[in-house]
PDB file of C-alpha atoms in Angstrom:
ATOM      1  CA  UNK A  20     -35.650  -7.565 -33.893  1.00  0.00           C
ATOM      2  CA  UNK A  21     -34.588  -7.139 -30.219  1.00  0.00           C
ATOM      3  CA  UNK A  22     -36.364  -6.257 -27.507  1.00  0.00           C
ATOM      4  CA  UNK A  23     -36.113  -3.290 -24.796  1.00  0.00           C
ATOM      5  CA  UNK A  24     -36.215  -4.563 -21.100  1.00  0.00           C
ATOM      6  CA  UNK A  25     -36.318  -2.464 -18.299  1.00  0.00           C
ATOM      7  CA  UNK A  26     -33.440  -1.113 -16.678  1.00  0.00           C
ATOM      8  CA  UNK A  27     -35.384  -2.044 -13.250  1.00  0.00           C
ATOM      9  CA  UNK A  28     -35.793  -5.902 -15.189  1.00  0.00           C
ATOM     10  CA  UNK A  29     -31.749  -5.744 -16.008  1.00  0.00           C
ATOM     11  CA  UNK A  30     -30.655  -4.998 -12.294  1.00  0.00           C
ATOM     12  CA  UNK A  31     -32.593  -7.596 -11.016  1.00  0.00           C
ATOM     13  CA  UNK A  32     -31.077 -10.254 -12.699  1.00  0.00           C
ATOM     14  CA  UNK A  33     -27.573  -8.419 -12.535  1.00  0.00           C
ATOM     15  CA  UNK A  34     -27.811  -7.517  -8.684  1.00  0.00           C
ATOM     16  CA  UNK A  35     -27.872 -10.414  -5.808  1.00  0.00           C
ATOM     17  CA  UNK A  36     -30.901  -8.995  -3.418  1.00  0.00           C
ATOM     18  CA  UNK A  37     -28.901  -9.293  -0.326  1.00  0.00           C
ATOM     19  CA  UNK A  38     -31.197 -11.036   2.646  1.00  0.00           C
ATOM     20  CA  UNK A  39     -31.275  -9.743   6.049  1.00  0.00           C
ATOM     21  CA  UNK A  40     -28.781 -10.470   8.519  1.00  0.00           C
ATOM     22  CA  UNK A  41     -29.278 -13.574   9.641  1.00  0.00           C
ATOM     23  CA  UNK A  42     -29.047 -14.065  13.578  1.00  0.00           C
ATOM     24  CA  UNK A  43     -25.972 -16.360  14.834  1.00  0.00           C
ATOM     25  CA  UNK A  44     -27.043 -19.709  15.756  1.00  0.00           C
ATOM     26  CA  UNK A  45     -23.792 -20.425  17.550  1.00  0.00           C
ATOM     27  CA  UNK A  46     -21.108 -19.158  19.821  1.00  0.00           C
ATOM     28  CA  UNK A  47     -20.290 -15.662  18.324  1.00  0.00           C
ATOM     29  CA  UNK A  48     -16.183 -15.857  16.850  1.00  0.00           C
ATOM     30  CA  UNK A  49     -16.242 -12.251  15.732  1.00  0.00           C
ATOM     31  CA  UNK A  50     -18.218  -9.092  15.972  1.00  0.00           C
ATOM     32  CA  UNK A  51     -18.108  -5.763  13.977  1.00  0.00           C
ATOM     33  CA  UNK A  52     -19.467  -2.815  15.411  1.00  0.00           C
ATOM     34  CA  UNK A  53     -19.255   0.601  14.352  1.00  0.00           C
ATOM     35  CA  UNK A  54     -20.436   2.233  11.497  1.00  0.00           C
ATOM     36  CA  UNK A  55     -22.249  -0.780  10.106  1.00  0.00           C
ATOM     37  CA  UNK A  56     -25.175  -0.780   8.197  1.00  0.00           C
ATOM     38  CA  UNK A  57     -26.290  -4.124   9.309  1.00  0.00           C
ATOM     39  CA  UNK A  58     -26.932  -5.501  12.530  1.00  0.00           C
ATOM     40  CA  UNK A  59     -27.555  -9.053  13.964  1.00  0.00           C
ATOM     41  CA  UNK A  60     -26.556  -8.187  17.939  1.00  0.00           C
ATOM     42  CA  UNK A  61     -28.522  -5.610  19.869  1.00  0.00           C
ATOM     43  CA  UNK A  62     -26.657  -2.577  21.493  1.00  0.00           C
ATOM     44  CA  UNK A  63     -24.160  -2.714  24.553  1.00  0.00           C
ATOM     45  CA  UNK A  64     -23.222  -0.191  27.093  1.00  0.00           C
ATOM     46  CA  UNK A  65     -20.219   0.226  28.892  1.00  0.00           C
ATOM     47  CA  UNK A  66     -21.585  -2.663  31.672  1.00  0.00           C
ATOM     48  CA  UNK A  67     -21.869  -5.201  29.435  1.00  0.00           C
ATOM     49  CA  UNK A  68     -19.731  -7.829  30.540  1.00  0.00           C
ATOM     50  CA  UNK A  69     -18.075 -10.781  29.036  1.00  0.00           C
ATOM     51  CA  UNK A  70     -15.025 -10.264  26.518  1.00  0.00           C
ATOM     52  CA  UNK A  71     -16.388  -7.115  24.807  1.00  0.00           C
ATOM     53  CA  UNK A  72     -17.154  -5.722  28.331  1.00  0.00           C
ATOM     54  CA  UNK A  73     -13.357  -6.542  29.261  1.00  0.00           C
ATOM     55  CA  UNK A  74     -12.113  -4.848  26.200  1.00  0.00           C
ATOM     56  CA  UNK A  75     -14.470  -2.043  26.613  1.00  0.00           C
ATOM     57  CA  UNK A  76     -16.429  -2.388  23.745  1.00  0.00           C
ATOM     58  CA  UNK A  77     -19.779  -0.652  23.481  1.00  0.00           C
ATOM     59  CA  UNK A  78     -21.570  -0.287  20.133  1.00  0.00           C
ATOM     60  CA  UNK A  79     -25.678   0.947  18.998  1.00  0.00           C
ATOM     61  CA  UNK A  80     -25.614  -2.800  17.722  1.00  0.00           C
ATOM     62  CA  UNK A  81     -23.122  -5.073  15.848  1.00  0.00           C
ATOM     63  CA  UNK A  82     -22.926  -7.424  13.774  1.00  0.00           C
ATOM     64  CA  UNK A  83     -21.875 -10.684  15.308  1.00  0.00           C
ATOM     65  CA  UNK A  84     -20.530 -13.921  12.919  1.00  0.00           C
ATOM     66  CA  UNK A  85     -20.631 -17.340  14.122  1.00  0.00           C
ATOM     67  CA  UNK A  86     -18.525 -20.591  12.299  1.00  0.00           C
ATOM     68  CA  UNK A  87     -21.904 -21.758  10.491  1.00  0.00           C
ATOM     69  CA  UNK A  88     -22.179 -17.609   8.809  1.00  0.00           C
ATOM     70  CA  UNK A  89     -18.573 -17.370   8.536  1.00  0.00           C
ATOM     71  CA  UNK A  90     -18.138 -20.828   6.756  1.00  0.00           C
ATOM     72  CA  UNK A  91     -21.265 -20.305   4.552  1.00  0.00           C
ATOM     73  CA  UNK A  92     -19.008 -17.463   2.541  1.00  0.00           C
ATOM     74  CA  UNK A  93     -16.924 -18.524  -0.333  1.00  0.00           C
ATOM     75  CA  UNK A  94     -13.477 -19.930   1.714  1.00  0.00           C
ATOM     76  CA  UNK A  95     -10.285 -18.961   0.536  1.00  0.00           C
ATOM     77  CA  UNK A  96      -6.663 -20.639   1.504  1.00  0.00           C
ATOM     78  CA  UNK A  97      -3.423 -18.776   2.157  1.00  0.00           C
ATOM     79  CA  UNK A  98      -0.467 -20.367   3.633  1.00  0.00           C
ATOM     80  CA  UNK A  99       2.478 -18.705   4.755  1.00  0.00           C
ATOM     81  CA  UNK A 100       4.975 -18.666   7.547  1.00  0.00           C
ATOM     82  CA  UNK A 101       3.921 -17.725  10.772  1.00  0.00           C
ATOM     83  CA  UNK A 102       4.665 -18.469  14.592  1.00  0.00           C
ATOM     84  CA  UNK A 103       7.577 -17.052  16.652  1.00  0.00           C
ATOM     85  CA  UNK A 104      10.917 -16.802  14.987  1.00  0.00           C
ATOM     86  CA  UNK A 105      12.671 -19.665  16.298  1.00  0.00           C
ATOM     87  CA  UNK A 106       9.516 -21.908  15.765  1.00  0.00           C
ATOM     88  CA  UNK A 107       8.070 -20.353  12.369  1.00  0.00           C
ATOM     89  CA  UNK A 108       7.045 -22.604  10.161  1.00  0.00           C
ATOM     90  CA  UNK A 109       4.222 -23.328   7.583  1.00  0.00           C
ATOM     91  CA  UNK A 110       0.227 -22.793   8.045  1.00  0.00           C
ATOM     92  CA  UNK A 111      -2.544 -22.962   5.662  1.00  0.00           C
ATOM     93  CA  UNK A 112      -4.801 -20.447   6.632  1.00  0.00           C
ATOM     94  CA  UNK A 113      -8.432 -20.507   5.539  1.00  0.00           C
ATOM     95  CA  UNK A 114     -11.665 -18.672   5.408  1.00  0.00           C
ATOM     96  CA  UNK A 115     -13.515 -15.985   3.855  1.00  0.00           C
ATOM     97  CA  UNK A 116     -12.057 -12.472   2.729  1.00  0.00           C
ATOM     98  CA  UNK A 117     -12.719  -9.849   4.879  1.00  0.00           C
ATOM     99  CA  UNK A 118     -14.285  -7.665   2.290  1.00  0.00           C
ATOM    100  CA  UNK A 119     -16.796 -10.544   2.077  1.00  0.00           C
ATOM    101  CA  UNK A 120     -17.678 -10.045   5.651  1.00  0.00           C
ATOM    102  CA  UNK A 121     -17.014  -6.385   5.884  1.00  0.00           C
ATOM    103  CA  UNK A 122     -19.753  -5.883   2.845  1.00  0.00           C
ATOM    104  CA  UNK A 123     -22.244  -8.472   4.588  1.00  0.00           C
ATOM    105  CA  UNK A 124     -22.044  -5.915   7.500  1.00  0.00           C
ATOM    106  CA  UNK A 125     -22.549  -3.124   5.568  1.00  0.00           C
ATOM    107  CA  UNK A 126     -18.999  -2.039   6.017  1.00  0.00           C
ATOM    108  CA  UNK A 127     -18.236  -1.740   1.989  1.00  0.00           C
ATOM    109  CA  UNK A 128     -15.385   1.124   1.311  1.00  0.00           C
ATOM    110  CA  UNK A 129     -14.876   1.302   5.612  1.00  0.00           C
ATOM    111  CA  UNK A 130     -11.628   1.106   7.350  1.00  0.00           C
ATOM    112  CA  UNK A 131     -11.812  -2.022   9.656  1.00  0.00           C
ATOM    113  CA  UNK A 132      -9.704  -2.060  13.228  1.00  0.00           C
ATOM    114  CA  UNK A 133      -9.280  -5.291  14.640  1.00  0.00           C
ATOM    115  CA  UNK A 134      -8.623  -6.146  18.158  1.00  0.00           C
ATOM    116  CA  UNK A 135      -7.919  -8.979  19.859  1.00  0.00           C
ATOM    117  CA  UNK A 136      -8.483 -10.591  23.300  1.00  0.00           C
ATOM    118  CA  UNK A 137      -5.831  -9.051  24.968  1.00  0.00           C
ATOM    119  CA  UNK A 138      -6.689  -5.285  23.527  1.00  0.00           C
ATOM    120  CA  UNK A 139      -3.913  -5.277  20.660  1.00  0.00           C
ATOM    121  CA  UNK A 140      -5.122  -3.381  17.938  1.00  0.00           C
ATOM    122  CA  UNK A 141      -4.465  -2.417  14.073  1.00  0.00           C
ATOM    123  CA  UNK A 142      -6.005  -0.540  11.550  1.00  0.00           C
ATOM    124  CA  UNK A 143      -6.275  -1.680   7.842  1.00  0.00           C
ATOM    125  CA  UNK A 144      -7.730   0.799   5.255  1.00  0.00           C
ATOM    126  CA  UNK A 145     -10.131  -0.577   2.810  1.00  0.00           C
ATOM    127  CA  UNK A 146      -7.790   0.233  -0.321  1.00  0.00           C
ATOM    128  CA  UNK A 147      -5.379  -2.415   1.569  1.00  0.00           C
ATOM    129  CA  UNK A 148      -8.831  -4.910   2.362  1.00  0.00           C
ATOM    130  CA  UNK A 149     -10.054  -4.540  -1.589  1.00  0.00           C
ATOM    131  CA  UNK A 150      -6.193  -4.520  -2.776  1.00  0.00           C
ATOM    132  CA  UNK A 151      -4.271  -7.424  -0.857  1.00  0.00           C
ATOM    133  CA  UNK A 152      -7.179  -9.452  -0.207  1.00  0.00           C
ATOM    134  CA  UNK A 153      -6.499 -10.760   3.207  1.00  0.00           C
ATOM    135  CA  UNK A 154      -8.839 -13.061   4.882  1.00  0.00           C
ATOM    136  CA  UNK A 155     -10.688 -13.499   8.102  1.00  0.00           C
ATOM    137  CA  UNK A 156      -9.179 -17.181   9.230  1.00  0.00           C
ATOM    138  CA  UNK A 157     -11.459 -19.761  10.629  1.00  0.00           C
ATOM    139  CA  UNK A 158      -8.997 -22.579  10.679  1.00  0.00           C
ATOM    140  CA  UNK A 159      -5.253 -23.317  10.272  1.00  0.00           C
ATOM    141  CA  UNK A 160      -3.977 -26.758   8.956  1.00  0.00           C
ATOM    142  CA  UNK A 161      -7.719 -27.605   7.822  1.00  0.00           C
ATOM    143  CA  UNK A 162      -8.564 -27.741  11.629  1.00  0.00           C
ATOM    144  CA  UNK A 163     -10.999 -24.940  13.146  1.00  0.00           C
ATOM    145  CA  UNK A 164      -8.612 -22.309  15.292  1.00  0.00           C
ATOM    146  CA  UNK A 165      -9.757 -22.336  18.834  1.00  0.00           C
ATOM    147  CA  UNK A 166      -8.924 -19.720  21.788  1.00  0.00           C
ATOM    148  CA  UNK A 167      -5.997 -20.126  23.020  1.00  0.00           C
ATOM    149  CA  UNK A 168      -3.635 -20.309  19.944  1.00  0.00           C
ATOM    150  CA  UNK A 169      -4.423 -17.891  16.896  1.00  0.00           C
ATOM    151  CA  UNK A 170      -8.163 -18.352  17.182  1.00  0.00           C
ATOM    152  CA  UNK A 171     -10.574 -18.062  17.145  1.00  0.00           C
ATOM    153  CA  UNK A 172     -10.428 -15.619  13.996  1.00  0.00           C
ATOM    154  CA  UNK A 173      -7.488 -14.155  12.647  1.00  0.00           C
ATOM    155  CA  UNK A 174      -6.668 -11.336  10.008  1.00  0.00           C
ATOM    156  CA  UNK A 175      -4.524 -13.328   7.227  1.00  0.00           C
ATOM    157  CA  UNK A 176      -2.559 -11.577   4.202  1.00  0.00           C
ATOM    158  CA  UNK A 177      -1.431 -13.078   1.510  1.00  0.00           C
ATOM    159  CA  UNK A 178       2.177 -12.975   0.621  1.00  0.00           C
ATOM    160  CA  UNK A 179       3.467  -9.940  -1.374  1.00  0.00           C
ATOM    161  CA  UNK A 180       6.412  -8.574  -2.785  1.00  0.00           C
ATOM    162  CA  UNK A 181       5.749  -5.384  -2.410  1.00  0.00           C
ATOM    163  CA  UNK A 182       8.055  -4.588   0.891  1.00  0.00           C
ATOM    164  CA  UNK A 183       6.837  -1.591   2.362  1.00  0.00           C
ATOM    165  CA  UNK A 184       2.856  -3.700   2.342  1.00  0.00           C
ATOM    166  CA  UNK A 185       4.204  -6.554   3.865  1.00  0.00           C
ATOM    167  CA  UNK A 186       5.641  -4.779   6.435  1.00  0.00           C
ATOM    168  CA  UNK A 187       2.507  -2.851   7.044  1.00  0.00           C
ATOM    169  CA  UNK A 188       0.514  -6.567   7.060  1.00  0.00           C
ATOM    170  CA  UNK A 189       3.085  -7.885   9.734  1.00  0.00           C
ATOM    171  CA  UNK A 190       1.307  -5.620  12.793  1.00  0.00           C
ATOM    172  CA  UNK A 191      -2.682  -5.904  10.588  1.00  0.00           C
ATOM    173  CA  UNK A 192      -1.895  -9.351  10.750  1.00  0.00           C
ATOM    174  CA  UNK A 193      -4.337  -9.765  14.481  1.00  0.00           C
ATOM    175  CA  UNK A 194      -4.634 -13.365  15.630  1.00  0.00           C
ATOM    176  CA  UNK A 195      -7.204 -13.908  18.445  1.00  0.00           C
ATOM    177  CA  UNK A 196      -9.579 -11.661  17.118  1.00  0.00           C
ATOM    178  CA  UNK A 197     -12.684 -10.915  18.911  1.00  0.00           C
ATOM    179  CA  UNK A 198     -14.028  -7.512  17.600  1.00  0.00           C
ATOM    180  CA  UNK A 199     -13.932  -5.152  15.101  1.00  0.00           C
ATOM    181  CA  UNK A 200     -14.582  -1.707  15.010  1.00  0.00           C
ATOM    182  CA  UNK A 201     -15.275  -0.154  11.881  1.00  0.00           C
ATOM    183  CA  UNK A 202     -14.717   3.648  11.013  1.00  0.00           C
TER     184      UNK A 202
END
């Protein structure tokens, strides 16, 4: 004989009940604002100062990610060449996939534009996020990226062999991340 459960009883043990936000602890690496569903960071206006003021960032509220948030997701590794073209050589990239922290903003099915300290930005559909899998890096070589190199974040792909992608990836590919927007 078997028994009839509840579809409401089924989901709950099939479905993660996702927590609130929970508010960085630390220096801030990387904030997404836009059309996020949840927030951590209160609104800013066009006066707001700092490195989001300089890039003339303003957002209703954002969702900000600090190293102990960003290293409590499931870490992946990518390594790959990387650096200038006379000096490229090897790097292990690592952290969590962006989809991760896209979804844990709310972002799910969004396209995300990243931009980095000096302004530079892309834009990276999420067919491209949920497809190629990049990741938002925390650390190259096993050793936390700081500012001033590719830190403090960085938008890693993993190698493809599909030619017209990886040529896309070369300009989503934003080191020094600080912010971004999602549409």
């Amino acid at each position: 004989m078997r028994l009839a459960l509840p579809l409401s009883l089924l989901l709950s043990y099939a479905l993660p009940v996702l927590a609130e936000m929970p508010a960085p602890q630390g220096h801030v690496l990387v904030t997404l604002g836009g059309a996020v569903t949840e927030t951590n960071l209160p609104a800013r206006g066009e006066n707001g100062g700092g490195l989001l003021g300089f890039l003339e960032v303003t957002h209703d509220g954002a969702a900000g990610f600090d190293a102990a948030l960003l290293d409590s997701l499931p870490q992946v590794q990518i390594t790959i060449p990387y650096g200038p073209p006379d000096h490229q050589r090897d790097y292990t990239f690592s952290g969590p996939l962006l989809s991760d922290v896209m979804i844990l903003a709310g972002a799910e099915g969004k396209t995300a534009r990243p931009m980095a300290m000096d302004g530079y930005q892309a834009e990276i559909p999420w067919d491209s996020i949920s497809t190629y899998k990049p990741i938002l890096a925390t650390h190259a070589d096993g050793a936390p990226m700081g500012v001033g190199g590719y830190g403090p974040t960085m938008i890693v792909f993993p190698p493809t062999d599909d030619a017209d992608a990886a040529d896309a990836q070369a300009s989503q590919q934003v080191w020094a991340l600080a912010y971004i927007g999602i549409e």
